[in-house]
mmCIF file of C-alpha atoms and ligand atoms in Angstrom:
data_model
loop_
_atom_site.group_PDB
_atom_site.id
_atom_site.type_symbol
_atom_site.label_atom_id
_atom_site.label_comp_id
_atom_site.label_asym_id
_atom_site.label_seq_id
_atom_site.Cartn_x
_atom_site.Cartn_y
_atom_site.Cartn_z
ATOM 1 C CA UNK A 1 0.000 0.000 0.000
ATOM 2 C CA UNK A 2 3.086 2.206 0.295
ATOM 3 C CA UNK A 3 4.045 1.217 -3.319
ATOM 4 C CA UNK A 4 7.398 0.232 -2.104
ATOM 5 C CA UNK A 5 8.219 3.426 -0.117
ATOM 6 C CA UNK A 6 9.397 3.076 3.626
ATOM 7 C CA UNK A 7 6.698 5.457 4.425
ATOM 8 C CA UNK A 8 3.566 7.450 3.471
ATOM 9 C CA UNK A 9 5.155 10.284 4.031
ATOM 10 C CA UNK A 10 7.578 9.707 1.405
ATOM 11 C CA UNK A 11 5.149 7.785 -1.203
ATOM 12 C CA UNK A 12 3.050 11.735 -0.552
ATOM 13 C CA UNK A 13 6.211 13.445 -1.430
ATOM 14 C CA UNK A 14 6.882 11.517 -4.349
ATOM 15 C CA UNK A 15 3.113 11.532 -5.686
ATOM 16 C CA UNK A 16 3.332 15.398 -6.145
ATOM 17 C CA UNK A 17 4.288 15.263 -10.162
ATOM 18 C CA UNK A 18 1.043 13.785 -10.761
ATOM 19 C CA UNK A 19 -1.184 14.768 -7.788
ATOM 20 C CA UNK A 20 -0.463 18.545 -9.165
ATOM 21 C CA UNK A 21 -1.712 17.214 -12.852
ATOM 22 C CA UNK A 22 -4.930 15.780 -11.420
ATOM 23 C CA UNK A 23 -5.395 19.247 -10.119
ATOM 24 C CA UNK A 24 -4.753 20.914 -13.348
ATOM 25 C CA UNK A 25 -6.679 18.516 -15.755
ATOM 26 C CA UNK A 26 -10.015 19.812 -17.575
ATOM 27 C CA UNK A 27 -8.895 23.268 -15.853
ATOM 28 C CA UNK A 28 -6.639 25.147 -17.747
ATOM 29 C CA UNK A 29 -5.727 24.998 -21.519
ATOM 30 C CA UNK A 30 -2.470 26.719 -22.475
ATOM 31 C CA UNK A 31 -2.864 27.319 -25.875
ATOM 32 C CA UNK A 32 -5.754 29.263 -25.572
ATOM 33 C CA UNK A 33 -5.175 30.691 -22.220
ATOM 34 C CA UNK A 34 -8.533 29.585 -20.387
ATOM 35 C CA UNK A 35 -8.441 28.567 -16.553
ATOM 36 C CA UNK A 36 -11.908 27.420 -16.149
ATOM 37 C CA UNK A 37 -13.187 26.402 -12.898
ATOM 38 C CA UNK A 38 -16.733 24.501 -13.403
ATOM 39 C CA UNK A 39 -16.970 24.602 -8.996
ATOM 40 C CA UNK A 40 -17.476 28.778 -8.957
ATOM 41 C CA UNK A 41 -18.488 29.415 -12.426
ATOM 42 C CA UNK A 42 -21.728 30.388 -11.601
ATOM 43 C CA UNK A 43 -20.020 33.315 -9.311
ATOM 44 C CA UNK A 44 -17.747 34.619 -12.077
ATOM 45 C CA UNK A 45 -20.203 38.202 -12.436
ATOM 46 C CA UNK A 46 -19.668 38.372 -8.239
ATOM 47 C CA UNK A 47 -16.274 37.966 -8.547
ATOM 48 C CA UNK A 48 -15.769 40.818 -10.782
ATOM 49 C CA UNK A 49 -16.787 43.529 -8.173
ATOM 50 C CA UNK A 50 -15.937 42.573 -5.118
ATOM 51 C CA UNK A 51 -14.032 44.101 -2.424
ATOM 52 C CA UNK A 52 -11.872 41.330 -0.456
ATOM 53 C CA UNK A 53 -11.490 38.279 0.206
ATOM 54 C CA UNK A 54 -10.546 36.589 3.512
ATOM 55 C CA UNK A 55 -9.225 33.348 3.688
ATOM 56 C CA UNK A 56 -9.593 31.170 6.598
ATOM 57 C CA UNK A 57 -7.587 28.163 7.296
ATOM 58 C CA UNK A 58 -5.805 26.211 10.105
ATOM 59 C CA UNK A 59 -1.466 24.916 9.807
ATOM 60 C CA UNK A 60 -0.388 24.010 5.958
ATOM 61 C CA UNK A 61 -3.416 24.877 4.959
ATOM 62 C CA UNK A 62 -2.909 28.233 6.486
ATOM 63 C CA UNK A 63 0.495 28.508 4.700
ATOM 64 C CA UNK A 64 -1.255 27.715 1.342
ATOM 65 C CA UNK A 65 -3.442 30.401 1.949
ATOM 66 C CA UNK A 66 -0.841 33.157 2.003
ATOM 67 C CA UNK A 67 0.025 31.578 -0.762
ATOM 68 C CA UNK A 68 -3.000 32.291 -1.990
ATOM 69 C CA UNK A 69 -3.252 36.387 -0.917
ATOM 70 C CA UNK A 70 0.261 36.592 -2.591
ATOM 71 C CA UNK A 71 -1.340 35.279 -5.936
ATOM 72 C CA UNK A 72 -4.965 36.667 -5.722
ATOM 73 C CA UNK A 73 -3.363 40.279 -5.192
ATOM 74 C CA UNK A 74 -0.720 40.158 -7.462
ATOM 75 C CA UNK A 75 -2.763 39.039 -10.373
ATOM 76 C CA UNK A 76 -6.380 39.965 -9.785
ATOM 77 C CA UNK A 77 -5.626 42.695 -7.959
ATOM 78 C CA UNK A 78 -8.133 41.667 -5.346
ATOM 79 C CA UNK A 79 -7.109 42.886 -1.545
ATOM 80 C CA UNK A 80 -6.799 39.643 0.433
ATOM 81 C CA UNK A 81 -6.607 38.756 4.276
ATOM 82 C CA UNK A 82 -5.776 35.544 5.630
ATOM 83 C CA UNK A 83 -6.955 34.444 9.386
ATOM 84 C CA UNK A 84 -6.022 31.573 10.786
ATOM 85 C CA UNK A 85 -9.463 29.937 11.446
ATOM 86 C CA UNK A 86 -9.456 30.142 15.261
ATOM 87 C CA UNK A 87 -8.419 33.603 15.790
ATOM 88 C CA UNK A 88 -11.430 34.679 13.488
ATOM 89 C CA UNK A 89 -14.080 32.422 14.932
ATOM 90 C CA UNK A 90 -13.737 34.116 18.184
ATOM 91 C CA UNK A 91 -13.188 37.620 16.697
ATOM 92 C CA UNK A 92 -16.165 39.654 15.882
ATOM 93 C CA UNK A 93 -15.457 39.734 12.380
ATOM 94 C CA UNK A 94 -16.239 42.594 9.964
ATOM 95 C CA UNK A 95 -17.499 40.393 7.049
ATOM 96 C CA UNK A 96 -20.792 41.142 4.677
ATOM 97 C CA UNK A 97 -22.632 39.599 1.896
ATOM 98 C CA UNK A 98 -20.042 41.589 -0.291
ATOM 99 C CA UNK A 99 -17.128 39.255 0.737
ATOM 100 C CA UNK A 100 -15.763 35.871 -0.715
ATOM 101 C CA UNK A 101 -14.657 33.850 2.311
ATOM 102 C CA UNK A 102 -12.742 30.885 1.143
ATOM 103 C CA UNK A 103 -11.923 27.886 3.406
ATOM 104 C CA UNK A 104 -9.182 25.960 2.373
ATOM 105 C CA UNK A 105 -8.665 22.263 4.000
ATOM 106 C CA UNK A 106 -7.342 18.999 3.357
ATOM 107 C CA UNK A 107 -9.355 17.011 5.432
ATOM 108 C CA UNK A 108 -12.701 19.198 5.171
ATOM 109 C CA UNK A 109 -13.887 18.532 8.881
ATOM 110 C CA UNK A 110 -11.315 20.669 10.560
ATOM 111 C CA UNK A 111 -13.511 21.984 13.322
ATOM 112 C CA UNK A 112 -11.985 25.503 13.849
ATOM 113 C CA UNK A 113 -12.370 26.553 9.792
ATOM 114 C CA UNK A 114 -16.098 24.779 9.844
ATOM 115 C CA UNK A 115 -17.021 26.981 12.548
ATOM 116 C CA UNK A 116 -15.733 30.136 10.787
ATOM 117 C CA UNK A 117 -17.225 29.662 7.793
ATOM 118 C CA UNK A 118 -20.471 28.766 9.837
ATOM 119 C CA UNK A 119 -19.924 32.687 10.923
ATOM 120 C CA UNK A 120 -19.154 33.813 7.870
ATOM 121 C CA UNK A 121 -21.913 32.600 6.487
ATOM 122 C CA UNK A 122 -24.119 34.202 9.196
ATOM 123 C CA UNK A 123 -22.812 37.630 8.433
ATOM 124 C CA UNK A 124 -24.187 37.271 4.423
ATOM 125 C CA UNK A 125 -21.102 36.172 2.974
ATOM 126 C CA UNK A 126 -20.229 33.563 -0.043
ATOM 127 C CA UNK A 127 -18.510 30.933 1.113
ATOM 128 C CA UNK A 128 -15.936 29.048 -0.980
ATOM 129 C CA UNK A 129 -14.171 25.570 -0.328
ATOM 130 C CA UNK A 130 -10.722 24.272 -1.153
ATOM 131 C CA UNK A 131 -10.881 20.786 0.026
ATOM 132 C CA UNK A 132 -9.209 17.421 -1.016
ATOM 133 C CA UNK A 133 -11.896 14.893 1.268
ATOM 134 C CA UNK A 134 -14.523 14.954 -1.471
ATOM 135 C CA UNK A 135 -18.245 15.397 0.200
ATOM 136 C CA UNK A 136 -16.662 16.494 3.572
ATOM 137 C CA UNK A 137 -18.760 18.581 5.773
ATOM 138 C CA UNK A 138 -16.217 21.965 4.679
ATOM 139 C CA UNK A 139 -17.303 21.254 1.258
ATOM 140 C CA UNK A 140 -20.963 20.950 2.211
ATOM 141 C CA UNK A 141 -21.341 24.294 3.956
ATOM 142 C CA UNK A 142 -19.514 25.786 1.113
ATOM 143 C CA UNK A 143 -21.462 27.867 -1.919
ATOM 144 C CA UNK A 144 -19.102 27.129 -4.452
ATOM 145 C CA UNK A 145 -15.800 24.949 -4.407
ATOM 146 C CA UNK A 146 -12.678 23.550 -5.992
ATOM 147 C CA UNK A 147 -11.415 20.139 -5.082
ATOM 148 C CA UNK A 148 -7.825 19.236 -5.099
ATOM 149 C CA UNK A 149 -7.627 15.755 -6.489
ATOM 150 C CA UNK A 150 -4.585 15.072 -4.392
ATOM 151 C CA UNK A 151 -5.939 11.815 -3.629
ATOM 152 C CA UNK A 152 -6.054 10.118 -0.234
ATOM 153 C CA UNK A 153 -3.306 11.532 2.268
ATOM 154 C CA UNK A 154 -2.440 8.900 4.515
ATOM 155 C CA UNK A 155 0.917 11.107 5.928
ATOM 156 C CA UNK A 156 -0.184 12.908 9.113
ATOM 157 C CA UNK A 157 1.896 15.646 8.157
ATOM 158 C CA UNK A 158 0.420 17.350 4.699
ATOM 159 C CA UNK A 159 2.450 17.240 1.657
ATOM 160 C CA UNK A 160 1.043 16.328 -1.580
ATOM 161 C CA UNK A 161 -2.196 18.430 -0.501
ATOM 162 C CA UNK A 162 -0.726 21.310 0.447
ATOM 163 C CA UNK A 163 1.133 21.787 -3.148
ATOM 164 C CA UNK A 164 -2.483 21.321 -4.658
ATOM 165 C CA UNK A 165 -4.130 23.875 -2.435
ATOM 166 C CA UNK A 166 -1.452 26.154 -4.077
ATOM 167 C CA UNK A 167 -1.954 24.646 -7.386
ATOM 168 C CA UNK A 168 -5.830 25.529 -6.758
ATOM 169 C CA UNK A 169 -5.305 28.779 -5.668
ATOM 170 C CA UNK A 170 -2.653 29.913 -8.748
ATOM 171 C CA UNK A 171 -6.060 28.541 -10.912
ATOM 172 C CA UNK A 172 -8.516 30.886 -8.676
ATOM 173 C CA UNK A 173 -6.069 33.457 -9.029
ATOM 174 C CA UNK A 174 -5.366 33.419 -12.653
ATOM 175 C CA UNK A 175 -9.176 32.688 -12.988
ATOM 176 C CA UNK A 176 -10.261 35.787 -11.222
ATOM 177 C CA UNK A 177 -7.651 38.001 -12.910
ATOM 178 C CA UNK A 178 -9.029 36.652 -16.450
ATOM 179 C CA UNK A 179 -12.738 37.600 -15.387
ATOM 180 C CA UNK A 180 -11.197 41.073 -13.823
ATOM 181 C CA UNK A 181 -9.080 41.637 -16.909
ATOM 182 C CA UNK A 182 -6.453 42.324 -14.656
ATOM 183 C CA UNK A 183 -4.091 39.920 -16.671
ATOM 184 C CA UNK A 184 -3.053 40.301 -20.761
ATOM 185 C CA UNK A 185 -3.941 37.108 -22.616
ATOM 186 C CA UNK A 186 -0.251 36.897 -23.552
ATOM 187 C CA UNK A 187 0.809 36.509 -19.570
ATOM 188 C CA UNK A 188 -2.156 34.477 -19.336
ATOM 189 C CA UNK A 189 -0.776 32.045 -21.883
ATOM 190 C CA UNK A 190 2.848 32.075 -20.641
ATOM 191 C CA UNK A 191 2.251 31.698 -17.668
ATOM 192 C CA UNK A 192 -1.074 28.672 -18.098
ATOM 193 C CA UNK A 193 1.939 27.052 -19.951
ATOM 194 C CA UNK A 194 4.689 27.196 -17.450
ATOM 195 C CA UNK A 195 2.000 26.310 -15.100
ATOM 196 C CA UNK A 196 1.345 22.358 -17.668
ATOM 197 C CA UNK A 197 5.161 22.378 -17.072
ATOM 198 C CA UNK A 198 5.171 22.248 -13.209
ATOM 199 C CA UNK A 199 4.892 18.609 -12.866
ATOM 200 C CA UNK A 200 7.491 17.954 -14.717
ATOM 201 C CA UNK A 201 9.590 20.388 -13.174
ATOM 202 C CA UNK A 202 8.508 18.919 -9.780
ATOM 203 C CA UNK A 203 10.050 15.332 -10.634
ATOM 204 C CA UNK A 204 13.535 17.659 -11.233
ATOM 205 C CA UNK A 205 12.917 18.955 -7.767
ATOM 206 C CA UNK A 206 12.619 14.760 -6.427
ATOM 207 C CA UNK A 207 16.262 14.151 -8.143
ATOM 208 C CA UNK A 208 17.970 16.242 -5.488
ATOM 209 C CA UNK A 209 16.443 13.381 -2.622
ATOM 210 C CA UNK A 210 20.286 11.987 -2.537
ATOM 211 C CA UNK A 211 21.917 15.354 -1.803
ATOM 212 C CA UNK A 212 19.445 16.164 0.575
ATOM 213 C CA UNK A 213 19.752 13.043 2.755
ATOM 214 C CA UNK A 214 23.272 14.032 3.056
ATOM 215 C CA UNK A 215 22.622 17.114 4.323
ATOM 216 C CA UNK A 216 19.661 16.386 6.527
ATOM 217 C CA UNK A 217 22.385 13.525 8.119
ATOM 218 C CA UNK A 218 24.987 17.035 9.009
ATOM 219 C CA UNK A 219 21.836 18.176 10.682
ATOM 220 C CA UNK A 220 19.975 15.295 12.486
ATOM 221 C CA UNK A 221 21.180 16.644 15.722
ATOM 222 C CA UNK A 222 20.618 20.062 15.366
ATOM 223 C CA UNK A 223 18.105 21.569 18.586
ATOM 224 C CA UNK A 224 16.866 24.326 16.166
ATOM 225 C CA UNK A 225 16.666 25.875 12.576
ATOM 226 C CA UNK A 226 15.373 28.917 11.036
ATOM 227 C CA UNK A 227 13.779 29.099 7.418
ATOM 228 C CA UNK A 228 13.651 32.293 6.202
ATOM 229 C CA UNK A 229 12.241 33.434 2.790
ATOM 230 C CA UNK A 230 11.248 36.955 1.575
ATOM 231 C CA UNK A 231 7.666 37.394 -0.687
ATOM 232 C CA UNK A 232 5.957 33.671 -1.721
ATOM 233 C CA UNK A 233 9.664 32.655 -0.175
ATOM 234 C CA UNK A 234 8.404 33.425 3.350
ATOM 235 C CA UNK A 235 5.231 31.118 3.150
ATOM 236 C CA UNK A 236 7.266 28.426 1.884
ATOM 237 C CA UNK A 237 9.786 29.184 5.085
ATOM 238 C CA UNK A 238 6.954 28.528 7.180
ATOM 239 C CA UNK A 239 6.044 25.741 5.780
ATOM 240 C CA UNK A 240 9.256 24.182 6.011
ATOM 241 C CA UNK A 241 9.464 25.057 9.419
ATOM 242 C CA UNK A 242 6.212 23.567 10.467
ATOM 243 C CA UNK A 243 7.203 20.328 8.669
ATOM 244 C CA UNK A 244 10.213 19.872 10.785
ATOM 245 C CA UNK A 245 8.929 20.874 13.863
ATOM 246 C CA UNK A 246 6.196 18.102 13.702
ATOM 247 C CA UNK A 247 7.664 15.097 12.360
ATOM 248 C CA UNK A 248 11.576 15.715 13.778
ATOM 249 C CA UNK A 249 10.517 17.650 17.042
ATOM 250 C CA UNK A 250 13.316 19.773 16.393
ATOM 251 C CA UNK A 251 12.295 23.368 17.188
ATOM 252 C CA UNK A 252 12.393 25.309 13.887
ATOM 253 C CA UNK A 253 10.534 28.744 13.071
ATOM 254 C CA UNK A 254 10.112 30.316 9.889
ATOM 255 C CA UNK A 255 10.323 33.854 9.197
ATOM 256 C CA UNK A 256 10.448 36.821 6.351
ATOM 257 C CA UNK A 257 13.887 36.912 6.320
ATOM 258 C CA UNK A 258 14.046 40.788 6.535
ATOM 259 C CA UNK A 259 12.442 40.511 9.881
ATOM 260 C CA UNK A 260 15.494 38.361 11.020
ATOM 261 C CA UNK A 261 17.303 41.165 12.352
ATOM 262 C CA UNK A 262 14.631 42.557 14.425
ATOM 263 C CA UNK A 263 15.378 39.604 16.858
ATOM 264 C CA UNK A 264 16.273 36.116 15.316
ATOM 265 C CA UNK A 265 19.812 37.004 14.704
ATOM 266 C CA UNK A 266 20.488 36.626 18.053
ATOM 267 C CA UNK A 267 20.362 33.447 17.973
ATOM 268 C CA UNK A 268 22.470 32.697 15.327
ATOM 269 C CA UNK A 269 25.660 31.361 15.946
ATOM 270 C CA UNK A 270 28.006 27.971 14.484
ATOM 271 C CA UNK A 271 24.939 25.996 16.010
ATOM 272 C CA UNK A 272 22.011 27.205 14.117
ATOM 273 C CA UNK A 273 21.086 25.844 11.095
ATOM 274 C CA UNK A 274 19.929 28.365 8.766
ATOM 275 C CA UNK A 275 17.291 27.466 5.351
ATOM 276 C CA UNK A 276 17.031 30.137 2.952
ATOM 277 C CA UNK A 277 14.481 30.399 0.508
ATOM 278 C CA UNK A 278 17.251 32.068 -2.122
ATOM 279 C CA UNK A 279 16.063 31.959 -5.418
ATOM 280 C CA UNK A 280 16.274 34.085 -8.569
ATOM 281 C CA UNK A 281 13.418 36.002 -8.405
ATOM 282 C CA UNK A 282 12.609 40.041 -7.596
ATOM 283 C CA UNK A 283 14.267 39.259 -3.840
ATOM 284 C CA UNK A 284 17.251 37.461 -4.813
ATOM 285 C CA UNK A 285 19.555 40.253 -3.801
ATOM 286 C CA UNK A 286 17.978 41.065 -0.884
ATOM 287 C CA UNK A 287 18.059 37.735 0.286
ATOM 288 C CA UNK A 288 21.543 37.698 -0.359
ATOM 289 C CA UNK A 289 22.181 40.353 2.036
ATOM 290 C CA UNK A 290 20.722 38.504 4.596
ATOM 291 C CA UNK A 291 22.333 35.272 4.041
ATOM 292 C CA UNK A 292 25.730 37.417 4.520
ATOM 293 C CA UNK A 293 24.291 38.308 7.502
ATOM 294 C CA UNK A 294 23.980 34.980 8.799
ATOM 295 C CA UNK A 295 27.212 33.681 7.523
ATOM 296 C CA UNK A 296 29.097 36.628 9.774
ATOM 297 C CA UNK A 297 27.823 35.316 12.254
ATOM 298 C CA UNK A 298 29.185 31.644 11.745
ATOM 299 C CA UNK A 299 25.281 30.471 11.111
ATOM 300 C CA UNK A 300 25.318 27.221 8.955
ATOM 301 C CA UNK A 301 23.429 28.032 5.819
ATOM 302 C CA UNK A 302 21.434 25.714 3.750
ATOM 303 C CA UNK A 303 19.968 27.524 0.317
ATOM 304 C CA UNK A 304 17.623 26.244 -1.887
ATOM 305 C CA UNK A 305 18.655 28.058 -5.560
ATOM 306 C CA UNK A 306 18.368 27.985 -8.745
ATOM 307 C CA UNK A 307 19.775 25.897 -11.434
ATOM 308 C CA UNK A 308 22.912 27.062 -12.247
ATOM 309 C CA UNK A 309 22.883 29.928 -9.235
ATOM 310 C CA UNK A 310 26.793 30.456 -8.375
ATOM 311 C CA UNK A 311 26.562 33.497 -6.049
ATOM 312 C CA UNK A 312 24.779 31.958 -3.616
ATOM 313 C CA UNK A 313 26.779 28.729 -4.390
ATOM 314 C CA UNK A 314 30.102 30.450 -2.955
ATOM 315 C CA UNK A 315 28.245 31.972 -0.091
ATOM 316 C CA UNK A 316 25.918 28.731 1.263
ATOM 317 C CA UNK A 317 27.259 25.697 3.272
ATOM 318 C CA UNK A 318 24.922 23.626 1.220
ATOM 319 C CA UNK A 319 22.709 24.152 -1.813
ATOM 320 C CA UNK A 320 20.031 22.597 -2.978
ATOM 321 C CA UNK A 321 18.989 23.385 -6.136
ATOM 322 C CA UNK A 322 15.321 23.935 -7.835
ATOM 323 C CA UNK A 323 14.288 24.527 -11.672
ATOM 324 C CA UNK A 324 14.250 27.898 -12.800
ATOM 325 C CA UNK A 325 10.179 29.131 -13.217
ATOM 326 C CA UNK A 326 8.105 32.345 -12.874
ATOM 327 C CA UNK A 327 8.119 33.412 -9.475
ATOM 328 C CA UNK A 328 4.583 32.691 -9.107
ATOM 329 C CA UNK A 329 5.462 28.991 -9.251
ATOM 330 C CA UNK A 330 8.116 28.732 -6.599
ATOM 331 C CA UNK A 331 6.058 27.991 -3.772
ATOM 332 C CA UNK A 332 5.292 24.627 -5.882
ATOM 333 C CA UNK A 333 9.314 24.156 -6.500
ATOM 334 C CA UNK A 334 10.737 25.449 -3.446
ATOM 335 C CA UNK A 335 8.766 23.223 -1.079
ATOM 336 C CA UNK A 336 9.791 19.993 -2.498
ATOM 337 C CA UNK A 337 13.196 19.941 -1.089
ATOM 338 C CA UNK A 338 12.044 20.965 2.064
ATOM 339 C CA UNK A 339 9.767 17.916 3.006
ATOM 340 C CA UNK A 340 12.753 15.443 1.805
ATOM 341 C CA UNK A 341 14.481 17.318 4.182
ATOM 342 C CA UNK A 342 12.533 17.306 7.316
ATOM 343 C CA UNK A 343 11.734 13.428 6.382
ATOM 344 C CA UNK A 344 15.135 12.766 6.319
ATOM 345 C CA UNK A 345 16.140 14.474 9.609
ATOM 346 C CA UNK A 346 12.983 12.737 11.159
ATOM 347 C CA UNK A 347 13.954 9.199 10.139
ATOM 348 C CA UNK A 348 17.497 9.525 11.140
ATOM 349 C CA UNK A 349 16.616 10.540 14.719
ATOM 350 C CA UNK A 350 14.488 7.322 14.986
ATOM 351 C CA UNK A 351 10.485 9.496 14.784
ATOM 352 C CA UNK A 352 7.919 8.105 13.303
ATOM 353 C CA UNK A 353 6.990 10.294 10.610
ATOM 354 C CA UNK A 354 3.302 9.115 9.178
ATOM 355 C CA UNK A 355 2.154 9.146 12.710
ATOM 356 C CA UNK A 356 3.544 12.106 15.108
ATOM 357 C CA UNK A 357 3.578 12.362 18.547
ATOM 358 C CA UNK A 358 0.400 13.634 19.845
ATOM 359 C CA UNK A 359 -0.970 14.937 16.006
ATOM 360 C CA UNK A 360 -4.179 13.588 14.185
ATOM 361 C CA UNK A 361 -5.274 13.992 11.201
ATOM 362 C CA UNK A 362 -7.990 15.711 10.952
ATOM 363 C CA UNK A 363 -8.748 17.955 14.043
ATOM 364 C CA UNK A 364 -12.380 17.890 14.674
ATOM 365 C CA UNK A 365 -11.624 19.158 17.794
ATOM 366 C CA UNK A 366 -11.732 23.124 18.219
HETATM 367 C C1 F6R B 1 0.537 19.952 8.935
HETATM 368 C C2 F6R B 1 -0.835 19.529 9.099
HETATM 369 C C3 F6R B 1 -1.797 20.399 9.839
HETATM 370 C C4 F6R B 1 -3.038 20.634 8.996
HETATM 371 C C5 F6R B 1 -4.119 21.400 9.779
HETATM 372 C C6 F6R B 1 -5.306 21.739 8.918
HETATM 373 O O1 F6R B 1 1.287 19.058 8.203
HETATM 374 O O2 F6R B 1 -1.203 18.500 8.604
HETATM 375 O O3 F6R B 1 -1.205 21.630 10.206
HETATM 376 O O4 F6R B 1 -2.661 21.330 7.851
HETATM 377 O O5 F6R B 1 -4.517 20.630 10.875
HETATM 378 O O6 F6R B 1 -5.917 20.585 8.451
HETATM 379 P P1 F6R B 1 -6.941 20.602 7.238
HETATM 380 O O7 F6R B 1 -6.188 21.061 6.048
HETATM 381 O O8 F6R B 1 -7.438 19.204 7.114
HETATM 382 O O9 F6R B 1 -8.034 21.586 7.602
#
C-alpha cells in the first residue's frame, strides 16, 4: 500500500508530479489561455466587483493560503486577508454579503475553519471551499468549491495536498484576474503554460532526494533551525518550518527573512542551522544580504537556488537546487526539497513520521 516506499510520508512526497496534474486537468488549456473552474463558475459576475477576500484556514493549509493572498493580489488585484481559522471564529469579524470567504482544508472537517465559515456565512457572505476529502462537511457548507484531487493523504503531516491547495489557488487566481481583466492574454498564456510544465519540473525537484539526505544527516542533531524566505519565499519558510517541527521535534521557526534582524539574529551562531528560501526572483539580492548576515555570524546556511545559481553557491554551506520558473510557481518548486528534508532528519533521529507524537489527522476538535 506504500508502493514500495518506507513510508507514506515519502510515497506523498513523491506523488506530487502527478497529484499537481490531477489538479490541473479539464482546468486550464495553455494554448488558448482559459483557466476554467466549473466549482465557482456560476459566481464569475460576483467575482468581478468585489471588495476582499478573507481566507480562513488552520497549519499548511494556512500557509497555502498566504500563498494564496500573494497570488490573488498580485494578479487579480483583489485585496486579500488571511486568518487563521481560530483567531477569526472568536473575533467579531467585519465580514458582509459583499465578501468571498474561502476555506481551504485537506481534510474538510477541521472543526476551527467549519465553525468560521459557519460565521461567515451568518454575516451574508459567499462561502468558498478548497478541500481534497470529497463530500466532507467543509465542502458541504460551502457555496461554491474547488477540489484538489490530491488523492487520499495517509501522511499525518500534509504534503502532496498542500502543493495542490497552491496549485488551486494559482487557478482561482489566474481565474479571477481573467474575469477582472487584470491579466493580458499573452501573460495568461505564458504563464497557463509554465503552469502544464510544473509537474514535470517537480520530478527535477525529487532528483535532489540523494543530496538532501546528506545534508539532513549534518543536521539530524541540530536543537533548532530557522527558514527564512522573503515574498511567496516566506510562506514556503513557514512551511518548512512547520514540517520539521512536527515530524523531527526539532524546534524550527520560519520567518520573512528581513524581519530576522529585528530579533532572530540573536540566535544565530556555528549551532544554528539556517534554510534560505534564495532563489532568482525580484528578492534574490535582498536575500543575499541577509544570508551574509547569517554567515558573519558563523550560522550554517542551507539555500535552496536555482539551477545554475553560483553566487549563492560560494556563499551557502549547502545548496540545494530547484528549476528555474516564474516566481509565481516557486512555492510549488521550493517546497519539495524541504519535506525530503525534514523526512530525512525525522527518520534519522528514529520518529515516526506518518504518525507524530500527539498529532491527528484531521482535528475535529476546536
Ligand atoms: C501539517 C498539518 C496540519 C493541517 C491542519 C489543517 O502538516 O497537517 O497543520 O494542515 O490541521 O488541516 P486541514 O487542512 O485538514 O483543515
Amino acid at each position: 500500500e506504500k508502493g514500495g516506499f518506507d513510508h507514506f510520508m515519502l510515497k506523498e512526497i513523491y506523488e506530487q508530479p502527478r497529484s499537481i496534474k490531477d489538479c490541473m486537468r479539464g482546468r486550464i488549456y495553455p494554448e488558448k489561455g482559459l483557466v476554467q473552474l466549473g466549482g465557482i463558475k456560476e459566481f464569475a459576475e460576483k467575482l468581478k466587483n468585489i471588495d476582499r477576500i478573507v481566507i480562513v484556514a488552520c497549519g499548511t493549509s494556512w500557509h497555502a493560503g498566504l500563498v494564496g493572498e500573494y497570488l490573488i493580489e498580485e494578479y487579480a488585484r483583489i485585496p486579500v486577508e488571511v486568518e487563521y481559522a481560530s483567531e477569526f471564529r472568536y473575533r467579531n469579524p467585519i465580514i458582509s454579503e459583499k465578501d468571498i470567504v474561502i476555506a481551504v482544508s485537506q481534510s474538510g472537517e477541521t472543526a476551527d475553519t467549519m465553525a468560521a465559515i459557519e460565521l461567515a456565512k451568518e454575516k451574508g457572505a459567499t462561502i468558498f471551499g478548497i478541500c481534497n476529502v470529497v463530500g466532507a462537511s467543509i465542502p458541504r457548507l460551502s457555496h461554491a468549491g474547488v477540489y484538489t484531487h490530491a488523492g487520499p493523504e495517509i501522511g499525518v503531516a500534509s504534503t502532496k495536498a498542500f502543493t495542490a491547495q497552491v496549485t488551486v489557488l494559482t487557478l482561482m487566481a489566474l481565474y479571477m484576474a481573467q474575469q477582472r481583466g487584470t491579466i493580458t492574454q499573452s501573460k495568461l498564456i505564458h504563464l497557463l503554460t509554465e503552469l502544464d510544465n510544473i509537474p514535470t519540473m517537480v520530478e527535477r525537484c525529487l532528483l535532489s532526494n540523494d543530496s538532501i539526505k546528506e545534508i539532513s544527516a549534518k543536521f539530524k542533531d541540530a536543537r533548532n533551525f530557522l527558514f527564512l524566505g522573503r515574498g511567496s519565499g516566506f510562506p514556503v519558510a513557514l512551511e518548512g518550518a512547520l514540517k520539521l517541527k512536527e515530524i523531527s521535534y526539532i524546534h524550527a521557526e520560519g520567518y520573512p527573512a528581513a524581519e530576522m534582524k529585528h530579533g532572530p539574529i540573536a540566535l544565530i551562531d556555528e549551532e544554528m542551522p539556517v534554510v534560505f528560501i534564495a532563489t532568482k526572483n525580484s528578492s534574490y539580492e535582498k536575500v543575499i544580504s541577509n544570508i551574509q548576515e547569517v554567515k558573519a555570524r558563523k550560522g550554517k546556511v542551507i539555500a535552496i537556488v536555482t539551477e545554475g545559481d553560483t553566487v549563492v553557491k560560494n556563499m551557502a554551506d549547502f545548496v540545494i537546487e530547484i528549476p528555474d520558473a516564474d516566481e509565481i510557481f516557486l512555492p510549488l518548486l521550493a517546497t519539495i526539497p524541504l519535506q525530503l528534508l525534514s523526512y530525512h532528519i525525522a527518520v534519522m533521529r528514529g520518529c515516526n513520521v506518518d504518525q507524530p507524537r500527539n498529532l491527528a489527522k484531521s482535528v475535529t476538535v476546536e
